[in-house]
Amino acid sequence: MSPSQFLQLGLELMGYDLARQRRVRSAENLARFRCNYGVGPGAIRATYHQLQETEIAEAKIDKPNSFYFLIAINWLFVYKKEKQMAGIFRTDEDTLQQHIQKYVDAISPLKGDKIKFDVNLNPETFLLSVDGVHFRIHEPRCKPSARWCSFKFKSAGLAHEI
Protein backbone atom coordinates (compact mmCIF):
# COMPACT_ATOMS: atom_id res chain seq x y z
CA MET A 1 0.00 0.00 0.00
CA SER A 2 1.17 3.52 -0.74
CA PRO A 3 1.14 6.39 1.77
CA SER A 4 -1.83 7.94 -0.06
CA GLN A 5 -3.75 4.66 0.27
CA PHE A 6 -2.96 4.57 4.00
CA LEU A 7 -4.09 8.18 4.25
CA GLN A 8 -7.39 7.39 2.54
CA LEU A 9 -8.05 4.20 4.51
CA GLY A 10 -7.05 5.75 7.82
CA LEU A 11 -9.36 8.69 7.33
CA GLU A 12 -12.22 6.43 6.23
CA LEU A 13 -11.79 4.40 9.43
CA MET A 14 -12.15 7.61 11.43
CA GLY A 15 -15.37 8.61 9.65
CA TYR A 16 -14.06 10.83 6.86
CA ASP A 17 -15.57 9.35 3.70
CA LEU A 18 -13.91 9.88 0.31
CA ALA A 19 -16.21 12.78 -0.63
CA ARG A 20 -15.33 14.55 2.61
CA GLN A 21 -11.62 13.93 2.04
CA ARG A 22 -11.83 15.48 -1.43
CA ARG A 23 -13.56 18.64 -0.18
CA VAL A 24 -10.57 19.78 1.90
CA ARG A 25 -6.93 20.54 1.19
CA SER A 26 -4.39 17.75 1.47
CA ALA A 27 -2.80 19.54 4.44
CA GLU A 28 -6.11 19.24 6.32
CA ASN A 29 -6.33 15.52 5.55
CA LEU A 30 -2.76 15.04 6.80
CA ALA A 31 -3.58 16.96 9.99
CA ARG A 32 -6.66 14.78 10.55
CA PHE A 33 -4.60 11.64 9.96
CA ARG A 34 -1.85 12.72 12.36
CA CYS A 35 -4.44 13.65 14.97
CA ASN A 36 -5.72 10.06 14.95
CA TYR A 37 -2.51 8.08 14.37
CA GLY A 38 0.28 10.28 15.73
CA VAL A 39 2.43 10.15 12.58
CA GLY A 40 2.00 10.65 8.87
CA PRO A 41 0.99 7.99 6.35
CA GLY A 42 4.60 7.64 5.13
CA ALA A 43 5.76 6.47 8.57
CA ILE A 44 2.75 4.16 8.82
CA ARG A 45 3.60 2.63 5.44
CA ALA A 46 7.27 2.17 6.40
CA THR A 47 6.35 0.36 9.62
CA TYR A 48 3.73 -1.76 7.85
CA HIS A 49 6.28 -2.91 5.26
CA GLN A 50 8.97 -3.46 7.87
CA LEU A 51 6.66 -5.91 9.66
CA GLN A 52 6.73 -7.99 6.47
CA GLU A 53 10.41 -7.62 5.59
CA THR A 54 12.18 -7.66 8.96
CA GLU A 55 14.62 -10.38 9.94
CA ILE A 56 13.45 -10.16 13.56
CA ALA A 57 11.29 -13.24 14.06
CA GLU A 58 9.10 -11.72 16.81
CA ALA A 59 8.26 -8.74 14.59
CA LYS A 60 7.56 -10.52 11.32
CA ILE A 61 3.96 -10.74 10.09
CA ASP A 62 3.70 -12.37 6.67
CA LYS A 63 0.33 -10.99 5.63
CA PRO A 64 -0.59 -8.04 7.84
CA ASN A 65 -4.10 -6.65 7.65
CA SER A 66 -3.99 -2.89 7.01
CA PHE A 67 -7.36 -2.38 8.73
CA TYR A 68 -6.27 -3.92 12.05
CA PHE A 69 -2.78 -2.44 11.74
CA LEU A 70 -4.26 1.08 11.58
CA ILE A 71 -6.56 0.28 14.49
CA ALA A 72 -3.53 -0.81 16.54
CA ILE A 73 -1.64 2.39 15.66
CA ASN A 74 -4.71 4.43 16.60
CA TRP A 75 -4.93 2.58 19.92
CA LEU A 76 -1.25 3.22 20.63
CA PHE A 77 -1.73 6.93 20.01
CA VAL A 78 -5.11 7.73 21.57
CA TYR A 79 -5.35 4.74 23.96
CA LYS A 80 -9.13 4.35 23.93
CA LYS A 81 -10.78 1.39 25.60
CA GLU A 82 -11.86 -1.54 23.44
CA LYS A 83 -15.51 -0.85 24.25
CA GLN A 84 -15.16 2.67 22.82
CA MET A 85 -13.29 1.43 19.75
CA ALA A 86 -15.76 -1.39 19.07
CA GLY A 87 -18.49 1.09 18.18
CA ILE A 88 -16.23 3.25 16.01
CA PHE A 89 -14.69 0.36 14.06
CA ARG A 90 -17.79 -1.88 14.10
CA THR A 91 -15.92 -4.86 15.52
CA ASP A 92 -16.36 -6.73 18.79
CA GLU A 93 -14.03 -6.07 21.72
CA ASP A 94 -12.36 -9.49 21.78
CA THR A 95 -11.40 -9.29 18.10
CA LEU A 96 -10.01 -5.79 18.59
CA GLN A 97 -8.02 -6.82 21.63
CA GLN A 98 -6.57 -9.84 19.84
CA HIS A 99 -5.47 -7.86 16.77
CA ILE A 100 -4.19 -4.86 18.72
CA GLN A 101 -2.07 -7.18 20.88
CA LYS A 102 -0.73 -8.94 17.78
CA TYR A 103 0.45 -5.71 16.13
CA VAL A 104 1.76 -4.09 19.31
CA ASP A 105 3.77 -7.24 20.07
CA ALA A 106 5.15 -7.17 16.51
CA ILE A 107 6.04 -3.45 16.53
CA SER A 108 7.79 -3.58 19.91
CA PRO A 109 10.85 -5.61 18.75
CA LEU A 110 11.45 -3.05 15.97
CA LYS A 111 12.54 -0.44 18.51
CA GLY A 112 16.17 -1.55 18.20
CA ASP A 113 16.10 -0.77 14.47
CA LYS A 114 14.10 2.44 14.79
CA ILE A 115 15.58 4.13 17.87
CA LYS A 116 19.27 4.89 17.67
CA PHE A 117 21.42 7.21 19.70
CA ASP A 118 24.54 8.21 17.86
CA VAL A 119 26.33 10.10 20.59
CA ASN A 120 30.09 10.01 21.01
CA LEU A 121 30.62 11.03 24.59
CA ASN A 122 33.79 11.54 26.47
CA PRO A 123 33.82 9.18 29.50
CA GLU A 124 34.16 12.27 31.70
CA THR A 125 30.96 13.78 30.26
CA PHE A 126 27.80 13.36 32.30
CA LEU A 127 24.27 13.66 31.00
CA LEU A 128 21.47 14.55 33.30
CA SER A 129 17.93 15.72 32.98
CA VAL A 130 16.25 18.29 35.20
CA ASP A 131 12.51 18.53 35.53
CA GLY A 132 10.31 20.80 37.60
CA VAL A 133 7.23 19.95 39.60
CA HIS A 134 4.75 22.43 41.07
CA PHE A 135 2.98 21.85 44.39
CA ARG A 136 0.03 23.81 45.73
CA ILE A 137 0.52 25.38 49.13
CA HIS A 138 -1.34 27.76 51.40
CA GLU A 139 0.33 31.15 51.20
CA PRO A 140 2.34 31.70 54.40
CA ARG A 141 0.55 34.22 56.64
CA CYS A 142 3.72 35.63 58.10
CA LYS A 143 5.29 36.40 54.70
CA PRO A 144 2.58 37.13 52.10
CA SER A 145 4.21 37.87 48.78
CA ALA A 146 3.78 37.45 45.03
CA ARG A 147 6.86 35.20 45.01
CA TRP A 148 4.73 32.33 46.36
CA CYS A 149 2.59 32.43 43.21
CA SER A 150 2.78 29.39 40.92
CA PHE A 151 2.11 30.29 37.28
CA LYS A 152 0.79 26.77 36.77
CA PHE A 153 -1.94 27.02 39.41
CA LYS A 154 -2.36 30.83 39.39
CA SER A 155 -2.30 30.64 43.17
CA ALA A 156 0.20 29.92 45.92
CA GLY A 157 2.62 27.12 45.14
CA LEU A 158 6.21 25.94 45.17
CA ALA A 159 8.32 24.72 42.28
CA HIS A 160 10.77 21.88 42.96
CA GLU A 161 13.49 20.71 40.64
CA ILE A 162 14.02 16.97 40.28
PDB file of C-alpha atoms in Angstrom, residues 132-138 148-150 152-153 155-162:
ATOM      1  CA  GLY A 132      10.313  20.796  37.598  1.00  0.00           C
ATOM      2  CA  VAL A 133       7.226  19.953  39.604  1.00  0.00           C
ATOM      3  CA  HIS A 134       4.755  22.429  41.071  1.00  0.00           C
ATOM      4  CA  PHE A 135       2.983  21.849  44.387  1.00  0.00           C
ATOM      5  CA  ARG A 136       0.028  23.806  45.727  1.00  0.00           C
ATOM      6  CA  ILE A 137       0.517  25.384  49.129  1.00  0.00           C
ATOM      7  CA  HIS A 138      -1.338  27.759  51.405  1.00  0.00           C
ATOM      8  CA  TRP A 148       4.726  32.333  46.357  1.00  0.00           C
ATOM      9  CA  CYS A 149       2.587  32.430  43.213  1.00  0.00           C
ATOM     10  CA  SER A 150       2.782  29.393  40.915  1.00  0.00           C
ATOM     11  CA  LYS A 152       0.789  26.774  36.771  1.00  0.00           C
ATOM     12  CA  PHE A 153      -1.939  27.022  39.412  1.00  0.00           C
ATOM     13  CA  SER A 155      -2.298  30.641  43.170  1.00  0.00           C
ATOM     14  CA  ALA A 156       0.198  29.915  45.922  1.00  0.00           C
ATOM     15  CA  GLY A 157       2.623  27.118  45.136  1.00  0.00           C
ATOM     16  CA  LEU A 158       6.208  25.944  45.174  1.00  0.00           C
ATOM     17  CA  ALA A 159       8.322  24.716  42.278  1.00  0.00           C
ATOM     18  CA  HIS A 160      10.768  21.883  42.961  1.00  0.00           C
ATOM     19  CA  GLU A 161      13.492  20.707  40.639  1.00  0.00           C
ATOM     20  CA  ILE A 162      14.024  16.974  40.283  1.00  0.00           C
TER      21      ILE A 162
END
